[in-house]
Coordinates of C-alpha atoms and ligand atoms in Angstrom, one line a residue:
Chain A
X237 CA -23.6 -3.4 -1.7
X238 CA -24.7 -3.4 -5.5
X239 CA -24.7 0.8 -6.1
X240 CA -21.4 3.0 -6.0
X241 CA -20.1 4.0 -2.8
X242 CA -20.7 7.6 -1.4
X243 CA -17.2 8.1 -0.4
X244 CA -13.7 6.1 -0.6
X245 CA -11.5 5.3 1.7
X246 CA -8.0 4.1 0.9
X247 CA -5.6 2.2 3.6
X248 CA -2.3 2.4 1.8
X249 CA -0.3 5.8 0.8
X250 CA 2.0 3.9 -2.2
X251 CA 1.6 2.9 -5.6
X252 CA -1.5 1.0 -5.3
X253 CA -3.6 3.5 -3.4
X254 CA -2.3 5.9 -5.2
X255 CA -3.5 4.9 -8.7
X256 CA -6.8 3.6 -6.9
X257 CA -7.4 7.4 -5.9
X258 CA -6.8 8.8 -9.7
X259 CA -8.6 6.5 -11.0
X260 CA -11.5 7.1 -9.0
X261 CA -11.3 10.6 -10.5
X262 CA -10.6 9.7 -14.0
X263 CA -13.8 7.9 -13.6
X264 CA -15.6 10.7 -12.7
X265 CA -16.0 9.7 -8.9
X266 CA -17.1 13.4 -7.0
X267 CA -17.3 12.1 -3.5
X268 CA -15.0 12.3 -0.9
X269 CA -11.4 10.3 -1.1
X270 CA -9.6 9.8 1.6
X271 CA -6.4 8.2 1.4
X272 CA -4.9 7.1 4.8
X273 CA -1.0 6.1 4.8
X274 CA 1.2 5.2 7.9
X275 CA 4.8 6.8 6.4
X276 CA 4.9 10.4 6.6
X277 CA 5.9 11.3 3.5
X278 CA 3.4 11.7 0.0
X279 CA 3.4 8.8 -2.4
X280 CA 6.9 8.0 -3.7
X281 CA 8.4 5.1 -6.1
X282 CA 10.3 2.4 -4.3
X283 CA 12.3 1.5 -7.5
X284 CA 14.9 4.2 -7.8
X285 CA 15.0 3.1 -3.8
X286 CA 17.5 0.7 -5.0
X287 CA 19.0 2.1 -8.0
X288 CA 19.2 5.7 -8.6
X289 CA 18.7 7.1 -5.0
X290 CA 20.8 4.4 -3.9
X291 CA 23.6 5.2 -5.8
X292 CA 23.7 8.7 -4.7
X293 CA 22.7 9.8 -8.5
X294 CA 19.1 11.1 -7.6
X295 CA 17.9 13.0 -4.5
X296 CA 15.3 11.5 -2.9
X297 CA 12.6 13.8 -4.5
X298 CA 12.9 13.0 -7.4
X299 CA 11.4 9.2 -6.8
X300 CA 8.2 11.3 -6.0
X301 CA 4.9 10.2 -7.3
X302 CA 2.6 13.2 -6.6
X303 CA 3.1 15.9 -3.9
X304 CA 0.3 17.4 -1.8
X305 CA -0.8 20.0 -4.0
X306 CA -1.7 18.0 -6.7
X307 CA -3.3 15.7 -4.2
X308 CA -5.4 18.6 -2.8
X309 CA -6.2 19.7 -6.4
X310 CA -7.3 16.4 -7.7
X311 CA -9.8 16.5 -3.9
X312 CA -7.9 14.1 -2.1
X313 CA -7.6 14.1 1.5
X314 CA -4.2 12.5 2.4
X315 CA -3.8 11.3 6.1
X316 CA 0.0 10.9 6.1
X317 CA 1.6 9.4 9.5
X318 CA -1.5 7.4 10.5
X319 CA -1.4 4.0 10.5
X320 CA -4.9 2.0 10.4
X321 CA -5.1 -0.8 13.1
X322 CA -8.1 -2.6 12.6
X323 CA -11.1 -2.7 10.7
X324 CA -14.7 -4.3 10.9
X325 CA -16.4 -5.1 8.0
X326 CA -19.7 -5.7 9.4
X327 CA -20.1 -2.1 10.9
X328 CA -18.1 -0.5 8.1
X329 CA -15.8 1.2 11.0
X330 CA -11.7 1.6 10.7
X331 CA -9.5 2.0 14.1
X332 CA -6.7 4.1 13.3
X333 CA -3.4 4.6 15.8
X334 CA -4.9 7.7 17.3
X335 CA -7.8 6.0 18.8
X336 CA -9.8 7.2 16.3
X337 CA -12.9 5.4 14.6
X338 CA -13.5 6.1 11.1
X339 CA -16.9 5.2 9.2
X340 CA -16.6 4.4 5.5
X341 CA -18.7 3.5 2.4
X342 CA -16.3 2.1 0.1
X343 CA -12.7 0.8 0.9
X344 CA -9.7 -0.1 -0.8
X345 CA -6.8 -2.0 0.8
X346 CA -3.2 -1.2 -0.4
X347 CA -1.1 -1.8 2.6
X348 CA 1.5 -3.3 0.3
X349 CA 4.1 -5.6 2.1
X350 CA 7.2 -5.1 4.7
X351 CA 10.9 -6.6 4.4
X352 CA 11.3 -10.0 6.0
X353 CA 14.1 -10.2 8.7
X354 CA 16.8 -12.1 10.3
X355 CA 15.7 -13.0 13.8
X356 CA 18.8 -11.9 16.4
X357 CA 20.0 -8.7 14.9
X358 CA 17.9 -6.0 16.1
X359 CA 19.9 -3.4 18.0
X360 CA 23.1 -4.0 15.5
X361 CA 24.1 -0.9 13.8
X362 CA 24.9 -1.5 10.2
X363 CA 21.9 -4.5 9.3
X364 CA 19.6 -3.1 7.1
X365 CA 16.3 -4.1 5.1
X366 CA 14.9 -2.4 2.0
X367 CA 11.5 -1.1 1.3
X368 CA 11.0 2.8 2.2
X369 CA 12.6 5.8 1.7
X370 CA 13.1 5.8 5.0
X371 CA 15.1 2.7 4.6
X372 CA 16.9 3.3 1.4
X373 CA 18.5 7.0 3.0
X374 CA 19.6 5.2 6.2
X375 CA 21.7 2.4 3.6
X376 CA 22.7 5.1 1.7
X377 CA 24.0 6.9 4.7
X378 CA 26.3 3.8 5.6
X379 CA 27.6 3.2 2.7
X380 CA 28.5 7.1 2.6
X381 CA 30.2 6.7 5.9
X382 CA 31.5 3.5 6.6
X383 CA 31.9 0.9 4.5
X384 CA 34.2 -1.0 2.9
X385 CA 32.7 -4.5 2.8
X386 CA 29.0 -5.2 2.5
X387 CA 27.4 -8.3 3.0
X388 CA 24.2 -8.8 1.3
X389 CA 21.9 -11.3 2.3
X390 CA 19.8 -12.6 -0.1
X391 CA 20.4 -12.7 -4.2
X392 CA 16.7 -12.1 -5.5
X393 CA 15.9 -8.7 -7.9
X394 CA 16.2 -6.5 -4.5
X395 CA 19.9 -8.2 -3.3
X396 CA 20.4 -8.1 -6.5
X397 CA 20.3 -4.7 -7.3
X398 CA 21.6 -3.5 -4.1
X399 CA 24.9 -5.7 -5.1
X400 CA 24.9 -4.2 -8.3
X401 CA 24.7 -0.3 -7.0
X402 CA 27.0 -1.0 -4.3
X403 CA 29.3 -2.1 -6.8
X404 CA 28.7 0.5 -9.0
X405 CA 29.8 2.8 -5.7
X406 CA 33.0 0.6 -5.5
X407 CA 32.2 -0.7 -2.4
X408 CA 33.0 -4.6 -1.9
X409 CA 30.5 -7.2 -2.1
X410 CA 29.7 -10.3 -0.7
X411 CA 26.1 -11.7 -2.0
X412 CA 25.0 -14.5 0.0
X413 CA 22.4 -16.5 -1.6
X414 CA 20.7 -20.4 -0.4
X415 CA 19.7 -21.2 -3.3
X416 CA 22.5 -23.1 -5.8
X417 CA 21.9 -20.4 -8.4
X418 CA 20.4 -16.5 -7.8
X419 CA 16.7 -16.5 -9.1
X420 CA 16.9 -20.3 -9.2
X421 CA 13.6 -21.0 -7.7
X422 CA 12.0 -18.3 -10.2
X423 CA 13.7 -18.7 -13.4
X424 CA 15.2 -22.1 -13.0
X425 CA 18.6 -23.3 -12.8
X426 CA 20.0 -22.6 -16.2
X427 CA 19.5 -18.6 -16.0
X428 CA 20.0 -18.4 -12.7
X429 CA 23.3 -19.3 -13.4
X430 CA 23.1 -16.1 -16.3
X431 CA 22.5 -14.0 -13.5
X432 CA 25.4 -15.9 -11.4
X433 CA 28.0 -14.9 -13.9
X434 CA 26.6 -11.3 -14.1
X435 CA 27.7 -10.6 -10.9
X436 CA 30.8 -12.6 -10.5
X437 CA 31.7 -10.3 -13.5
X438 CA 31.5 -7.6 -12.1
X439 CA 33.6 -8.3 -9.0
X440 CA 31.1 -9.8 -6.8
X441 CA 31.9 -12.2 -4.0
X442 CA 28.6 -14.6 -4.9
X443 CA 28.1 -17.6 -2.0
X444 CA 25.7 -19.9 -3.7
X445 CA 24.3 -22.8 -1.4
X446 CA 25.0 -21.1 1.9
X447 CA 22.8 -19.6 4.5
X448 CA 23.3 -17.5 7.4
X449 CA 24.0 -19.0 11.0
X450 CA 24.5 -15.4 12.6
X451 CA 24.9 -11.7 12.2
X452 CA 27.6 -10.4 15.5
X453 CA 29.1 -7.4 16.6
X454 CA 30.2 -5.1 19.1
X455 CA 27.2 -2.7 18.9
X456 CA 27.7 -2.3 15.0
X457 CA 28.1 -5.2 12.7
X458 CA 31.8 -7.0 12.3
X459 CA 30.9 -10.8 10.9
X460 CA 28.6 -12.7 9.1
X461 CA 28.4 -16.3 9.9
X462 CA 27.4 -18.6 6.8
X463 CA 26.2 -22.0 6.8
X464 CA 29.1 -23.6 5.4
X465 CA 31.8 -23.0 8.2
X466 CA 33.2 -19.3 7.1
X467 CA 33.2 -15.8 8.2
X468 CA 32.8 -13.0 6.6
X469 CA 33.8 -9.8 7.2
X470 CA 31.2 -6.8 7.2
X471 CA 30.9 -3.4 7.5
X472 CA 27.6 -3.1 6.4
X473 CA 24.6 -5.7 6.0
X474 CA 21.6 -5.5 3.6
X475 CA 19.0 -8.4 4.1
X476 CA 17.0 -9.0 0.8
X477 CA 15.1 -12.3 1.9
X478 CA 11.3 -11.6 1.0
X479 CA 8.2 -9.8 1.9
X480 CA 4.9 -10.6 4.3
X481 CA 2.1 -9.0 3.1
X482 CA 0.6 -6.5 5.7
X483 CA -2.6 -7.9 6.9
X484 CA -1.9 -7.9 10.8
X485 CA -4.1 -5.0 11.3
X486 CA -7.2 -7.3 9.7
X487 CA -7.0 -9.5 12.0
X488 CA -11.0 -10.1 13.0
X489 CA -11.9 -7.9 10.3
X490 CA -14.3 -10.5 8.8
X491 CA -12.3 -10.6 5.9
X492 CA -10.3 -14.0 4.6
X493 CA -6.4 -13.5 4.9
X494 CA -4.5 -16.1 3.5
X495 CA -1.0 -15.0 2.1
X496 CA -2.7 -11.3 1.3
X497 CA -6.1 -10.5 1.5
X498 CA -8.1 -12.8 -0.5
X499 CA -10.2 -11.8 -3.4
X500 CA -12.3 -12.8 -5.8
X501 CA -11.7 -12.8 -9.6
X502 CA -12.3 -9.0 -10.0
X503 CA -10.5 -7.9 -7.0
X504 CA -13.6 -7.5 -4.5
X505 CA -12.5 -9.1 -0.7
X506 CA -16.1 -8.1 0.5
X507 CA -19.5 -5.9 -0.2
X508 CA -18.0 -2.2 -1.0
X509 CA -13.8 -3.4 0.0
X510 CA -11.9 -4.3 -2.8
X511 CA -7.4 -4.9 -2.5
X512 CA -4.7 -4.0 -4.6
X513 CA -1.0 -4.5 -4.8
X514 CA 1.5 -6.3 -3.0
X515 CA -1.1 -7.3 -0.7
X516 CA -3.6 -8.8 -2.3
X517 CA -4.1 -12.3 -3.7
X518 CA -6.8 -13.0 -6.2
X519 CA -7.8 -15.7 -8.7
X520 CA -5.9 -14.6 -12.2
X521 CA -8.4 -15.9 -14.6
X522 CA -5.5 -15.7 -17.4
X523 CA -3.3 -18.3 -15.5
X524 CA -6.3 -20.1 -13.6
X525 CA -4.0 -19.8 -10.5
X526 CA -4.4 -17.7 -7.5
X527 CA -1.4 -15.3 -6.9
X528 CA -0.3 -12.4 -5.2
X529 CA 2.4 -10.0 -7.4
X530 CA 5.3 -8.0 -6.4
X531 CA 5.3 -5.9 -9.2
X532 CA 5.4 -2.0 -9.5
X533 CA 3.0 -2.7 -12.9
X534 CA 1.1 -5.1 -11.0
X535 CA 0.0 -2.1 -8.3
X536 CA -0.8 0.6 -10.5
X537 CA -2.6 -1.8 -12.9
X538 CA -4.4 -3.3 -9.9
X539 CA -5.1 -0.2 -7.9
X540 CA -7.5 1.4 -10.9
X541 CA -8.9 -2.1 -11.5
X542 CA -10.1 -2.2 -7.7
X543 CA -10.8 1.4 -7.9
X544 CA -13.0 0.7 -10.7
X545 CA -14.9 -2.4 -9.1
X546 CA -15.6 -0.6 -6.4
X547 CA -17.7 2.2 -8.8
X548 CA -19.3 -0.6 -10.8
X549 CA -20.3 -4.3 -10.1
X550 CA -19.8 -5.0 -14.2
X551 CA -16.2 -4.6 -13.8
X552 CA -14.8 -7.8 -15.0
X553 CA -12.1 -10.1 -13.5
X554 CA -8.3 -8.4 -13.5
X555 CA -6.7 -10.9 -15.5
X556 CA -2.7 -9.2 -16.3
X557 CA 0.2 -11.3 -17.5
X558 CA 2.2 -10.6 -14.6
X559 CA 5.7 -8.5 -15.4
X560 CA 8.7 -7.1 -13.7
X561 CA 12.1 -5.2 -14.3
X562 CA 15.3 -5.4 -12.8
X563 CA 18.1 -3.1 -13.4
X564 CA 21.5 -4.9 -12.6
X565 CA 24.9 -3.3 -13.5
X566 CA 24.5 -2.5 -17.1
X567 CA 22.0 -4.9 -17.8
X568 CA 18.2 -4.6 -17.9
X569 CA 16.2 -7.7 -16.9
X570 CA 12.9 -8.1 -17.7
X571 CA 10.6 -10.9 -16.9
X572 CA 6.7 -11.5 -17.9
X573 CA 4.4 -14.3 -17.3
X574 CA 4.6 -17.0 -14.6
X575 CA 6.8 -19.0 -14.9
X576 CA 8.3 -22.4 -13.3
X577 CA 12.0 -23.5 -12.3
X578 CA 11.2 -26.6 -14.1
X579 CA 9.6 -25.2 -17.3
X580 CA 11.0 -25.9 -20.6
X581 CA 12.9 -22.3 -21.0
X582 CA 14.7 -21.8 -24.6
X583 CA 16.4 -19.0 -25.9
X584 CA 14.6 -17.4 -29.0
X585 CA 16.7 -14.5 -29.4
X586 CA 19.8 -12.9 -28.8
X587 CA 23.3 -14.1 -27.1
X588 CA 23.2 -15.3 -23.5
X589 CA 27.9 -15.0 -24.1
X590 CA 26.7 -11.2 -24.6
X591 CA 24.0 -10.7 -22.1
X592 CA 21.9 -9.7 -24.6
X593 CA 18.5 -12.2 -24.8
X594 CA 15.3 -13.7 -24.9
X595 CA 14.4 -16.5 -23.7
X596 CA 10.8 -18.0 -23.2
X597 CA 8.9 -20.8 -20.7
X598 CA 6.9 -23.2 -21.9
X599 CA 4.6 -25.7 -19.9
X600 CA 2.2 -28.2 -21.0
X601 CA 2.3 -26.8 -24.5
X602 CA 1.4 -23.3 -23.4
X603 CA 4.0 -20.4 -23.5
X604 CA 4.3 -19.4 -19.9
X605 CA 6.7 -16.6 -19.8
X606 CA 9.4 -14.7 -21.0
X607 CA 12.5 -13.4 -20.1
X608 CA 14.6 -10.6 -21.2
X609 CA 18.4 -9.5 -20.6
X610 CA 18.4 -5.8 -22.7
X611 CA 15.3 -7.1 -25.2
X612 CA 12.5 -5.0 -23.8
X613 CA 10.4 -5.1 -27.4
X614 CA 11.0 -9.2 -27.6
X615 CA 9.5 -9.2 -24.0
X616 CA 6.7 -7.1 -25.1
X617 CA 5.9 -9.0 -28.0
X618 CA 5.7 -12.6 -26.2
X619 CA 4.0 -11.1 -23.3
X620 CA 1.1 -10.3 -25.6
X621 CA 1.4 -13.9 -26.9
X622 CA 1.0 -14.8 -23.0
X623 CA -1.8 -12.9 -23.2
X624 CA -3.6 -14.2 -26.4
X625 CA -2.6 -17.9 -25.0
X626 CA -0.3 -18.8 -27.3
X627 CA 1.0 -22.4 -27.6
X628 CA 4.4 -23.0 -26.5
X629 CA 5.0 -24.2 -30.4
X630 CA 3.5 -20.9 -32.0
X631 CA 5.7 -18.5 -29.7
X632 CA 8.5 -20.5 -30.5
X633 CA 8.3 -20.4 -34.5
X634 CA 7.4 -16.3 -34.1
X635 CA 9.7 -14.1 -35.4
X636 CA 10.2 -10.5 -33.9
Chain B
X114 CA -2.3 16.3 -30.1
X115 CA 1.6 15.7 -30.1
X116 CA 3.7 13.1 -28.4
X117 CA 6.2 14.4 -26.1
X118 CA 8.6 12.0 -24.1
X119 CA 11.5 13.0 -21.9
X120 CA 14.1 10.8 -23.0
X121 CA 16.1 11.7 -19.9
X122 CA 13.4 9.8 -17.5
X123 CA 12.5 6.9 -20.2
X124 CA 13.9 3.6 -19.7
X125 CA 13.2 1.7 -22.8
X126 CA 11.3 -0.7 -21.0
X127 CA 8.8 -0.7 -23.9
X128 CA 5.1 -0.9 -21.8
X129 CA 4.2 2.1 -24.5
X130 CA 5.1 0.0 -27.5
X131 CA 3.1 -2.7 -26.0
X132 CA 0.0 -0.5 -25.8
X133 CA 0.7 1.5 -29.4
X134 CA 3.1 -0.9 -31.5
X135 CA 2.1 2.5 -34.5
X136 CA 3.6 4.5 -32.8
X137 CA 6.2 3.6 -29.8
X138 CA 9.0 1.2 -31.0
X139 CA 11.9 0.3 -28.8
X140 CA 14.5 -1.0 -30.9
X141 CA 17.3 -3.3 -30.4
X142 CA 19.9 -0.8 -30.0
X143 CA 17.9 0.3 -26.5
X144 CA 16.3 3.5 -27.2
X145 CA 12.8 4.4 -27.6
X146 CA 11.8 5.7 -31.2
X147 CA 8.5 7.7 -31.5
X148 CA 7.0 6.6 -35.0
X149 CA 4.0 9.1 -34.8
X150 CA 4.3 12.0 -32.8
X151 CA 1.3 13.7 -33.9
X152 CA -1.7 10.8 -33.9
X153 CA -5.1 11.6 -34.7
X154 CA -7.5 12.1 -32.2
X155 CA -8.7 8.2 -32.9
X156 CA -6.1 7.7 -31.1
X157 CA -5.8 9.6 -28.2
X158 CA -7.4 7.2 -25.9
X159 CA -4.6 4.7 -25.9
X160 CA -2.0 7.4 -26.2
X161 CA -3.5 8.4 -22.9
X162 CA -3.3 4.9 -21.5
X163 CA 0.6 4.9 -22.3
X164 CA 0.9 8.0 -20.5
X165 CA -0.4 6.6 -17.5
X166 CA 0.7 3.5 -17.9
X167 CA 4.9 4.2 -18.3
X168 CA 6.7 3.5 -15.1
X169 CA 8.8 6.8 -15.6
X170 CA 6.0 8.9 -16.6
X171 CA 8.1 10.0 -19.0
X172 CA 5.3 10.3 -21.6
X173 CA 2.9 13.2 -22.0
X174 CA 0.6 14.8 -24.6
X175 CA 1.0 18.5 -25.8
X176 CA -2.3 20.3 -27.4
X177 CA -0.4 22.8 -30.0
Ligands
LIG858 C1 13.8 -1.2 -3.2 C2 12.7 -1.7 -4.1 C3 12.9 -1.8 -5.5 C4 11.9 -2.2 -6.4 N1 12.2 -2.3 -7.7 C5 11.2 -2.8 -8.5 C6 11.5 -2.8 -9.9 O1 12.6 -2.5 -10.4 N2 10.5 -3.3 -10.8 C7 9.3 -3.7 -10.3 O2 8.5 -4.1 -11.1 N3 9.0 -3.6 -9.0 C8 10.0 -3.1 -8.1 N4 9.7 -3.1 -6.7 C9 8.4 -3.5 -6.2 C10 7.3 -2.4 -6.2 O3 7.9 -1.2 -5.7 C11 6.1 -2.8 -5.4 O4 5.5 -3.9 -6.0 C12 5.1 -1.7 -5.1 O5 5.7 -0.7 -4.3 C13 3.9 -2.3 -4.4 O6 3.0 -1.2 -4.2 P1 1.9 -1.2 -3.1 O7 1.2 0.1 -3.1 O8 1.1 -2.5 -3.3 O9 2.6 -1.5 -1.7 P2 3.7 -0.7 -0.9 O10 4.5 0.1 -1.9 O11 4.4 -1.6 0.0 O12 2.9 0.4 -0.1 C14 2.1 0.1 1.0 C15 2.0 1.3 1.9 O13 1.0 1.1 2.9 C16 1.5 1.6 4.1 N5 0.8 0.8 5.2 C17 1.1 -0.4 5.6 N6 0.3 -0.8 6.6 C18 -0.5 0.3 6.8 C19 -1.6 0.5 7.7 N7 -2.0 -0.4 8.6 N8 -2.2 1.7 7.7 C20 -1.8 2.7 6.8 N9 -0.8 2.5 5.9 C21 -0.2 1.3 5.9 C22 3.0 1.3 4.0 O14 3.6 2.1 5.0 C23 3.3 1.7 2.6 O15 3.5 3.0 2.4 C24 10.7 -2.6 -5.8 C25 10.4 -2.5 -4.5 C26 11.4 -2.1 -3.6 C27 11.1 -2.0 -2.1
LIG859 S1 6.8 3.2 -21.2 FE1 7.8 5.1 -20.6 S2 9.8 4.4 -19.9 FE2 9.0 2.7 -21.0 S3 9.7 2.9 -23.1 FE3 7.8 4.0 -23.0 S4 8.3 6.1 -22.5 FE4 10.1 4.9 -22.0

């Protein structure tokens, strides 16, 4: 296709498709957007999913994004409760759950990702995964109900954070992680164990080097098996092991899924279909290394890059130093860049004793990331040094 | 054109200063400080980008 599409369609009601859809309109796009999403419920923020509404402190409106006025008023067409099952790029047609066939002109893929899962728990009250609202109101429910003890599986930014509120709602936690330190296979031994000690502060029961041989119960959980002989009791379960990207319904599509739907440099998976988000894996021309982000930034960024391709062939690769928060406890962790457990990491600023830091990643002489504990402007300032390329050696004789 | 930000919704997590160093600056005691709340119109264009661009959409732009 090498002139603009005459209308959009978006698969994918969240962050990504969202921003796609304004930024269609804050390009001046006038033809018809339609933006197809399998939850029922308008566009709404997943992070307060496992802070804010979690705790109990927000009602669930407030994570909002837009509502369907202001979806109406900006002319798009929101399909809420439909879930697209297949898709044929050579005919340009989309199969939705109704049986229906849709014809489109331009497309953007957002279908974001789903929780992974521990096999041999379905039908157990009280195990739980995190991604929707859907999701975070039945966890909040149980820990409004039941629970005393909660077992959470998994110690990355989501276990994490779900340890940390259930905490902060003075509920007892066990956080089981594989890994010998939290975050270890991200940000490498040495501040993984940072984030360890965080949460063993703060009265967590933290299993490091353990896995999970079994989830039982009489109907609702009891006990949690781990790897290393014990048994622990639980009232509740949350299970924070990973995403898979959502690509089943592209199976025979025509298009190349490999991880996420693969792109090319500027975000373009085919003639007129472009991906964005949690889904979508492209060539990050920054890093030369192909990747597919998690990231709330990520999404929005992506979703008006794609939504911008799509308008215009001159649109130049997406090329974002990748970056992430995390709000644990009182502490707010901030990471940019990609970076490897076994990059040199130093810390530049700050006191890791007071949880107050930056520390950045160096590999091969280039700065590779940073990381933040409460220093969101240091962050800021070496991410752009990420961005301009900066040696390892110049980032680490800057002074901010 | 003058900067408004809810302080209630912002989270210090300093995208805005990345964007407009002149005038977003969050500062080591946590809290966002607005150096410029009434740019010129030079500027509006990445003013705009913060707006959109802050996770909490805690940003926006009054015309008085
Ligand atoms: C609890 C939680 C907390 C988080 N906290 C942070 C944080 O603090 N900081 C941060 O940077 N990031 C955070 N994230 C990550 C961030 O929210 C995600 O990166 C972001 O939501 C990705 O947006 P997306 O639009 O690509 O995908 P998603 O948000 O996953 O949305 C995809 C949408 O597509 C729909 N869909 C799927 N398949 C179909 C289909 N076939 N047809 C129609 N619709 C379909 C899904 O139902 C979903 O609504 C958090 C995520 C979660 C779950
Ligand atoms: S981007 Fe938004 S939330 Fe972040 S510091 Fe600026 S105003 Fe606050």
């Amino acid at each position: 296709m090498t002139s603009a599409p005459g209308s959009v369609t978006i698969v994918g009601a969240s962050l990504a498709g969202l921003n796609a859809a304004e930024a269609l309109r804050r390009e001046g796009f006038d033809g018809p957007v339609t933006l197809i999403g399998a939850e029922s419920h308008p566009p709404y923020d997943r992070p307060p999913l496992s802070k804010q509404v979690l705790a109990g402190d927000w009602d669930p409106d407030r994570a909002a994004l837009t509502d369907s006025e202001e979806l109406a008023s900006d002319g798009i067409e929101a399909r809420l409760g439909v879930r697209a099952a297949g898709l044929d790029v050579a005919t340009r047609e989309l199969t939705l759950d109704t049986g229906e066939t849709v014809a489109f002109d331009g497309l953007v893929i957002a279908t974001g990702a789903r929780c992974r899962t521990l096999g041999g728990t379905e039908g157990l009250d009280g195990v739980h995964v995190l991604r929707s609202l859907d999701d975070c109101l039945a966890l909040r429910a149980d820990f409004d109900a039941t629970p005393q003890r909660v077992v959470v599986v998994g110690a990355g930014f989501i276990g994490a954070e779900v340890a940390a509120t259930a905490r902060g709602r003075g509920l007892e936690v066990t956080l089981v992680e594989a890994l010998p330190t939290p975050l270890g296979r991200v940000l490498g031994d040495e501040m993984g164990q940072v984030c360890a000690d965080v949460h063993r502060d703060h009265g967590v029961d933290l299993r490091t080097g353990v896995g999970v041989d079994g989830i039982s119960g009489d109907g609702r959980v009891q006990q949690v098996r781990l790897s290393d002989g014990s048994v622990v009791d639980a009232d509740v379960v949350v299970v924070g092991i990973g995403v898979i990207p959502n690509t089943e319904w592209l199976e025979g599509s025509g298009l190349e899924i490999d991880n996420g739907v693969v792109c090319d440099p500027t975000c373009l998976a085919a003639a007129g279909v472009v991906a964005a988000g949690d889904v979508a894996r492209w060539p990050n021309e920054l890093f030369g290394e192909t990747m597919r982000v998690e990231h709330w930034d990520n999404a929005a960024q992506q979703g008006s890059h794609a939504a911008r391709r799509l308008l215009d062939e001159s649109v130049g690769p997406f090329t974002p130093v990748p970056w992430f928060w995390s709000d644990q406890y009182d502490r707010k962790i901030q990471l940019a860049g990609r970076v490897r457990p076994d990059d040199e990491v130093r810390v530049v600023n700050g006191s890791v004793d007071e949880r107050r830091f930056a520390a950045i990643y160096g590999r091969a002489g280039r700065i590779t990331g940073v990381l933040g504990f409460n220093r969101p402007r240091h962050v800021m300032r070496y991410r752009a040094l990420i961005e301009q390329r900066a040696t390892y050696e110049e980032a680490l004789s800057a002074n901010f | 054109m003058r900067i408004v930000v809810d302080f209630d919704l912002c989270e210090s997590n300093a995208v805005c200063m990345q964007i407009a160093p002149d005038i977003f600056e969050v500062r080591d005691d946590d809290f966002l400080y607005i150096l410029n709340e009434t740019p010129g119109e030079a500027d509006r264009a990445r003013v705009q980008e913060c707006v959109q661009r802050c996770p909490k959409q805690a940003i926006s732009i009054a015309e008085d």
